PDB file of C-alpha atoms in Angstrom:
ATOM      1  CA  MET H   1     -10.194  15.428 -14.795  1.00 49.00           C
ATOM      2  CA  PRO H   2      -8.817  15.630 -11.524  1.00 53.00           C
ATOM      3  CA  ALA H   3      -9.707  18.663  -9.103  1.00 55.00           C
ATOM      4  CA  ALA H   4      -7.169  21.242  -8.426  1.00 58.00           C
ATOM      5  CA  ASP H   5      -7.139  20.244  -4.713  1.00 88.00           C
ATOM      6  CA  SER H   6      -6.377  16.667  -5.405  1.00 88.00           C
ATOM      7  CA  ARG H   7      -3.230  14.726  -6.470  1.00 93.00           C
ATOM      8  CA  MET H   8      -3.146  11.476  -8.597  1.00 95.00           C
ATOM      9  CA  LEU H   9      -2.535   8.479  -6.463  1.00 96.00           C
ATOM     10  CA  MET H  10      -2.983   5.730  -9.400  1.00 97.00           C
ATOM     11  CA  ASP H  11      -3.254   6.585 -13.152  1.00 97.00           C
ATOM     12  CA  PRO H  12      -5.371   3.746 -15.353  1.00 98.00           C
ATOM     13  CA  ALA H  13      -2.196   1.893 -15.826  1.00 98.00           C
ATOM     14  CA  ALA H  14      -1.590   1.380 -12.218  1.00 98.00           C
ATOM     15  CA  MET H  15      -5.098   0.771 -11.375  1.00 98.00           C
ATOM     16  CA  ALA H  16      -5.147  -1.992 -14.207  1.00 97.00           C
ATOM     17  CA  GLU H  17      -1.659  -3.347 -12.565  1.00 98.00           C
ATOM     18  CA  SER H  18      -3.320  -3.484  -9.165  1.00 98.00           C
ATOM     19  CA  VAL H  19      -6.196  -5.233 -10.232  1.00 98.00           C
ATOM     20  CA  ARG H  20      -3.980  -7.716 -11.828  1.00 97.00           C
ATOM     21  CA  ARG H  21      -1.921  -8.400  -8.929  1.00 97.00           C
ATOM     22  CA  LEU H  22      -4.806  -8.494  -6.483  1.00 98.00           C
ATOM     23  CA  ALA H  23      -6.309 -11.108  -8.751  1.00 98.00           C
ATOM     24  CA  ALA H  24      -3.073 -13.204  -8.633  1.00 97.00           C
ATOM     25  CA  ASP H  25      -2.869 -12.891  -4.878  1.00 98.00           C
ATOM     26  CA  ILE H  26      -6.378 -13.830  -4.417  1.00 98.00           C
ATOM     27  CA  LEU H  27      -5.609 -17.096  -6.662  1.00 96.00           C
ATOM     28  CA  ALA H  28      -2.267 -17.924  -4.862  1.00 96.00           C
ATOM     29  CA  ALA H  29      -4.062 -17.927  -1.547  1.00 96.00           C
ATOM     30  CA  ASP H  30      -6.402 -20.379  -2.901  1.00 92.00           C
ATOM     31  CA  ASN H  31      -5.542 -23.314  -0.330  1.00 86.00           C
ATOM     32  CA  ASP H  32      -8.577 -25.500  -1.588  1.00 90.00           C
ATOM     33  CA  PRO H  33      -9.226 -25.236  -5.193  1.00 83.00           C
ATOM     34  CA  GLN H  34     -12.571 -27.526  -5.039  1.00 88.00           C
ATOM     35  CA  GLN H  35     -14.158 -24.730  -2.567  1.00 93.00           C
ATOM     36  CA  PRO H  36     -16.171 -22.282  -5.039  1.00 95.00           C
ATOM     37  CA  LEU H  37     -14.623 -19.138  -5.270  1.00 97.00           C
ATOM     38  CA  VAL H  38     -17.156 -15.846  -5.446  1.00 98.00           C
ATOM     39  CA  LEU H  39     -16.985 -12.277  -5.304  1.00 98.00           C
ATOM     40  CA  VAL H  40     -19.108  -9.924  -3.750  1.00 98.00           C
ATOM     41  CA  GLY H  41     -18.621  -6.093  -4.133  1.00 98.00           C
ATOM     42  CA  ILE H  42     -19.897  -3.418  -1.652  1.00 96.00           C
ATOM     43  CA  HIS H  43     -22.193  -0.543  -3.436  1.00 92.00           C
ATOM     44  CA  LYS H  44     -20.723   1.400  -5.213  1.00 87.00           C
ATOM     45  CA  ARG H  45     -17.377   1.192  -6.305  1.00 94.00           C
ATOM     46  CA  GLY H  46     -16.701  -2.087  -4.624  1.00 97.00           C
ATOM     47  CA  VAL H  47     -19.004  -3.591  -7.476  1.00 97.00           C
ATOM     48  CA  GLN H  48     -16.646  -2.351 -10.137  1.00 97.00           C
ATOM     49  CA  LEU H  49     -13.813  -3.759  -8.388  1.00 98.00           C
ATOM     50  CA  ALA H  50     -15.376  -7.118  -8.071  1.00 98.00           C
ATOM     51  CA  GLY H  51     -16.396  -7.043 -11.676  1.00 98.00           C
ATOM     52  CA  ARG H  52     -12.711  -6.083 -12.813  1.00 98.00           C
ATOM     53  CA  LEU H  53     -11.210  -8.968 -10.314  1.00 98.00           C
ATOM     54  CA  ALA H  54     -13.478 -11.589 -11.627  1.00 98.00           C
ATOM     55  CA  ALA H  55     -12.505 -10.542 -14.998  1.00 98.00           C
ATOM     56  CA  ALA H  56      -8.810 -10.690 -14.356  1.00 98.00           C
ATOM     57  CA  ILE H  57      -9.250 -14.160 -12.667  1.00 97.00           C
ATOM     58  CA  GLU H  58     -11.328 -15.387 -15.287  1.00 97.00           C
ATOM     59  CA  ALA H  59      -8.385 -14.370 -17.738  1.00 96.00           C
ATOM     60  CA  GLN H  60      -5.781 -16.105 -15.419  1.00 94.00           C
ATOM     61  CA  THR H  61      -7.750 -19.378 -15.001  1.00 94.00           C
ATOM     62  CA  GLY H  62     -10.181 -19.900 -17.553  1.00 94.00           C
ATOM     63  CA  ARG H  63     -13.022 -20.647 -14.995  1.00 92.00           C
ATOM     64  CA  ALA H  64     -16.274 -18.429 -14.608  1.00 95.00           C
ATOM     65  CA  ILE H  65     -16.494 -16.258 -11.322  1.00 97.00           C
ATOM     66  CA  SER H  66     -19.630 -15.186  -9.884  1.00 98.00           C
ATOM     67  CA  VAL H  67     -20.295 -11.717  -8.741  1.00 98.00           C
ATOM     68  CA  GLY H  68     -22.726 -10.290  -6.454  1.00 98.00           C
ATOM     69  CA  THR H  69     -23.369  -7.106  -4.796  1.00 97.00           C
ATOM     70  CA  VAL H  70     -24.035  -6.017  -1.223  1.00 96.00           C
ATOM     71  CA  ASP H  71     -25.863  -2.746  -0.100  1.00 93.00           C
ATOM     72  CA  ILE H  72     -24.946  -1.691   3.399  1.00 90.00           C
ATOM     73  CA  THR H  73     -27.383   1.180   3.642  1.00 82.00           C
ATOM     74  CA  GLN H  74     -29.452  -0.996   6.169  1.00 75.00           C
ATOM     75  CA  TYR H  75     -26.349  -2.125   8.259  1.00 66.00           C
ATOM     76  CA  ARG H  76     -24.795   1.519   8.429  1.00 62.00           C
ATOM     77  CA  ASP H  77     -24.100   2.539  12.211  1.00 64.00           C
ATOM     78  CA  ASP H  78     -24.526   6.025  11.357  1.00 59.00           C
ATOM     79  CA  LEU H  79     -27.845   6.437   9.702  1.00 52.00           C
ATOM     80  CA  GLY H  80     -29.124   8.953  12.556  1.00 55.00           C
ATOM     81  CA  SER H  81     -26.244  11.330  12.260  1.00 59.00           C
ATOM     82  CA  LEU H  82     -26.554  11.821   8.401  1.00 51.00           C
ATOM     83  CA  ARG H  83     -28.615  14.910   7.047  1.00 59.00           C
ATOM     84  CA  ASP H  84     -29.044  13.146   3.582  1.00 62.00           C
ATOM     85  CA  LEU H  85     -29.949   9.326   3.646  1.00 57.00           C
ATOM     86  CA  PRO H  86     -28.276   7.167   1.122  1.00 57.00           C
ATOM     87  CA  SER H  87     -30.428   5.659  -1.326  1.00 65.00           C
ATOM     88  CA  LEU H  88     -31.125   1.955  -0.990  1.00 66.00           C
ATOM     89  CA  VAL H  89     -29.966   0.329  -4.145  1.00 76.00           C
ATOM     90  CA  GLY H  90     -30.656  -3.532  -2.670  1.00 81.00           C
ATOM     91  CA  SER H  91     -28.180  -6.502  -2.692  1.00 91.00           C
ATOM     92  CA  ASP H  92     -27.894  -8.966  -5.229  1.00 95.00           C
ATOM     93  CA  ILE H  93     -26.436 -12.420  -4.643  1.00 97.00           C
ATOM     94  CA  PRO H  94     -28.062 -14.965  -7.112  1.00 96.00           C
ATOM     95  CA  PHE H  95     -26.034 -17.842  -6.251  1.00 97.00           C
ATOM     96  CA  ASP H  96     -25.210 -20.010  -2.984  1.00 97.00           C
ATOM     97  CA  ILE H  97     -22.645 -18.587  -0.791  1.00 97.00           C
ATOM     98  CA  ASP H  98     -23.021 -21.624   1.559  1.00 97.00           C
ATOM     99  CA  ASN H  99     -19.390 -23.033   2.250  1.00 97.00           C
ATOM    100  CA  ALA H 100     -17.969 -20.785  -0.531  1.00 97.00           C
ATOM    101  CA  ARG H 101     -14.785 -18.893  -0.355  1.00 98.00           C
ATOM    102  CA  VAL H 102     -16.224 -15.422  -0.455  1.00 98.00           C
ATOM    103  CA  ILE H 103     -13.964 -12.292  -1.380  1.00 98.00           C
ATOM    104  CA  LEU H 104     -15.825  -9.285  -0.413  1.00 98.00           C
ATOM    105  CA  CYS H 105     -14.560  -6.259  -2.339  1.00 98.00           C
ATOM    106  CA  ASP H 106     -14.371  -2.423  -1.603  1.00 98.00           C
ATOM    107  CA  GLU H 107     -12.430   0.133  -3.390  1.00 97.00           C
ATOM    108  CA  VAL H 108     -11.206   1.711  -0.141  1.00 97.00           C
ATOM    109  CA  ILE H 109     -10.695   0.837   3.540  1.00 96.00           C
ATOM    110  CA  HIS H 110     -10.525   3.308   6.154  1.00 94.00           C
ATOM    111  CA  THR H 111     -12.324   2.841   9.547  1.00 92.00           C
ATOM    112  CA  GLY H 112     -13.687  -0.640   8.849  1.00 93.00           C
ATOM    113  CA  ARG H 113     -17.227   0.302   9.513  1.00 92.00           C
ATOM    114  CA  SER H 114     -18.368  -0.417   6.088  1.00 93.00           C
ATOM    115  CA  ILE H 115     -16.601  -3.567   6.149  1.00 96.00           C
ATOM    116  CA  ARG H 116     -18.428  -4.430   9.424  1.00 94.00           C
ATOM    117  CA  ALA H 117     -21.772  -3.449   7.824  1.00 92.00           C
ATOM    118  CA  ALA H 118     -20.865  -5.410   4.675  1.00 95.00           C
ATOM    119  CA  LEU H 119     -20.365  -8.500   6.805  1.00 96.00           C
ATOM    120  CA  GLY H 120     -23.708  -8.342   8.616  1.00 93.00           C
ATOM    121  CA  GLU H 121     -25.453  -7.954   5.103  1.00 93.00           C
ATOM    122  CA  LEU H 122     -23.508 -10.768   3.631  1.00 96.00           C
ATOM    123  CA  LEU H 123     -24.476 -13.486   6.395  1.00 95.00           C
ATOM    124  CA  ASP H 124     -28.260 -12.674   5.634  1.00 94.00           C
ATOM    125  CA  PHE H 125     -27.528 -14.581   2.212  1.00 96.00           C
ATOM    126  CA  GLY H 126     -26.066 -17.688   3.875  1.00 96.00           C
ATOM    127  CA  ARG H 127     -22.938 -19.190   5.971  1.00 97.00           C
ATOM    128  CA  PRO H 128     -19.444 -18.834   3.919  1.00 97.00           C
ATOM    129  CA  GLY H 129     -16.929 -21.193   4.268  1.00 96.00           C
ATOM    130  CA  ARG H 130     -14.356 -18.436   4.262  1.00 96.00           C
ATOM    131  CA  VAL H 131     -14.699 -14.581   3.946  1.00 98.00           C
ATOM    132  CA  GLN H 132     -11.677 -12.518   2.934  1.00 98.00           C
ATOM    133  CA  LEU H 133     -11.248  -8.768   2.045  1.00 98.00           C
ATOM    134  CA  ALA H 134      -9.855  -7.379  -0.914  1.00 98.00           C
ATOM    135  CA  VAL H 135      -9.367  -3.353  -1.326  1.00 98.00           C
ATOM    136  CA  LEU H 136      -7.912  -1.210  -4.146  1.00 98.00           C
ATOM    137  CA  VAL H 137      -6.478   1.316  -1.496  1.00 98.00           C
ATOM    138  CA  ASP H 138      -5.843   0.979   2.242  1.00 97.00           C
ATOM    139  CA  ARG H 139      -5.783   4.474   3.768  1.00 96.00           C
ATOM    140  CA  GLY H 140      -5.372   3.282   7.276  1.00 93.00           C
ATOM    141  CA  GLY H 141      -7.184   4.746  10.181  1.00 92.00           C
ATOM    142  CA  ARG H 142      -8.899   1.726  11.500  1.00 94.00           C
ATOM    143  CA  GLU H 143     -11.921   2.096  14.199  1.00 92.00           C
ATOM    144  CA  PHE H 144     -12.567  -1.486  14.117  1.00 93.00           C
ATOM    145  CA  PRO H 145     -10.230  -4.441  14.173  1.00 95.00           C
ATOM    146  CA  ILE H 146     -10.707  -5.321  10.500  1.00 96.00           C
ATOM    147  CA  GLN H 147      -7.766  -5.537   7.875  1.00 97.00           C
ATOM    148  CA  PRO H 148      -7.551  -6.417   4.168  1.00 98.00           C
ATOM    149  CA  ASP H 149      -6.392  -9.946   3.249  1.00 98.00           C
ATOM    150  CA  PHE H 150      -5.436  -8.441  -0.280  1.00 98.00           C
ATOM    151  CA  THR H 151      -4.465  -4.721  -0.762  1.00 98.00           C
ATOM    152  CA  GLY H 152      -3.870  -3.348  -4.073  1.00 97.00           C
ATOM    153  CA  HIS H 153      -1.927  -0.005  -2.606  1.00 97.00           C
ATOM    154  CA  LYS H 154      -1.277   1.578   0.872  1.00 97.00           C
ATOM    155  CA  VAL H 155      -1.257   5.173   1.400  1.00 96.00           C
ATOM    156  CA  ALA H 156      -0.956   7.543   4.450  1.00 93.00           C
ATOM    157  CA  ILE H 157      -3.096  10.602   4.183  1.00 92.00           C
ATOM    158  CA  GLY H 158      -4.031  13.208   6.560  1.00 89.00           C
ATOM    159  CA  ASP H 159      -7.444  13.476   8.605  1.00 86.00           C
ATOM    160  CA  ASN H 160      -8.372  16.518   6.271  1.00 91.00           C
ATOM    161  CA  GLU H 161      -7.898  14.182   3.001  1.00 93.00           C
ATOM    162  CA  ARG H 162      -9.745  11.551   1.343  1.00 93.00           C
ATOM    163  CA  VAL H 163      -9.194   8.586  -1.187  1.00 95.00           C
ATOM    164  CA  SER H 164     -11.626   9.021  -4.043  1.00 95.00           C
ATOM    165  CA  VAL H 165     -11.484   6.168  -6.568  1.00 96.00           C
ATOM    166  CA  LEU H 166     -12.860   6.645 -10.204  1.00 96.00           C
ATOM    167  CA  PHE H 167     -14.053   3.812 -12.496  1.00 97.00           C
ATOM    168  CA  SER H 168     -14.850   4.465 -16.033  1.00 95.00           C
ATOM    169  CA  GLU H 169     -18.021   2.359 -15.713  1.00 94.00           C
ATOM    170  CA  VAL H 170     -19.510   4.873 -13.184  1.00 93.00           C
ATOM    171  CA  ASP H 171     -16.981   7.911 -13.748  1.00 94.00           C
ATOM    172  CA  ASP H 172     -16.010   7.942 -17.330  1.00 94.00           C
ATOM    173  CA  GLU H 173     -12.384   7.519 -16.368  1.00 96.00           C
ATOM    174  CA  ASP H 174      -9.963   5.529 -14.061  1.00 97.00           C
ATOM    175  CA  ALA H 175      -7.919   7.295 -11.624  1.00 96.00           C
ATOM    176  CA  VAL H 176      -7.116   7.057  -7.817  1.00 97.00           C
ATOM    177  CA  LEU H 177      -6.949  10.462  -6.254  1.00 96.00           C
ATOM    178  CA  VAL H 178      -6.112  12.077  -2.920  1.00 95.00           C
ATOM    179  CA  VAL H 179      -8.379  14.720  -2.604  1.00 94.00           C
ATOM    180  CA  SER H 180      -7.510  17.500  -0.111  1.00 92.00           C
ATOM    181  CA  GLY H 181      -9.717  19.767   2.130  1.00 80.00           C
ATOM    182  CA  ALA H 182     -12.249  16.808   2.620  1.00 57.00           C
ATOM    183  CA  ALA H 183     -14.342  17.269   5.877  1.00 56.00           C
ATOM    184  CA  PRO H 184     -13.297  14.767   8.530  1.00 50.00           C
ATOM    185  CA  LEU H 185     -15.782  12.168   8.905  1.00 45.00           C
ATOM    186  CA  SER H 186     -18.198  12.582  11.674  1.00 39.00           C
ATOM    187  CA  LYS H 187     -18.628  10.063  14.481  1.00 36.00           C
ATOM    188  CA  PRO H 188     -21.931   8.858  15.078  1.00 33.00           C
TER     189      PRO H 188
END
């Protein structure tokens, strides 16, 4: 249930439609069908997005899509400034990414720092032929020159707001909310 200081950006139907459209866009951009296509989700909610995208791609094509996960904790550039250290979940890419088309998935892109960290972790697993970025929500505000290849929804929000994506797999509901009164991100 949305908090009083939040507004609904996407309901479950809009989220499902965005995932379906993202999957179609990923397939439409496939200029080498012989190159393996794999999805890698960034912990925590990028993992759910990757799973849903894989299911949508499988439904559209009938081909099985491998899904892995990356934990960016050890690659963050703000660990020294955090009061509470995030728990290390670990990465799991149980397939070969060498020469593969890797779609890196995250629920929200803001500064680009999480994506930079994920690329560092991803390259520890091999040398992909191509890496592309799929995000459910792009809220702007980049600090790094990183842009998504595939975007479900773009939104312009204030520095005192944040985008909160809820997936039923971990949150018992599907929704994308804009939460007001969020503390601005601290700079490392």
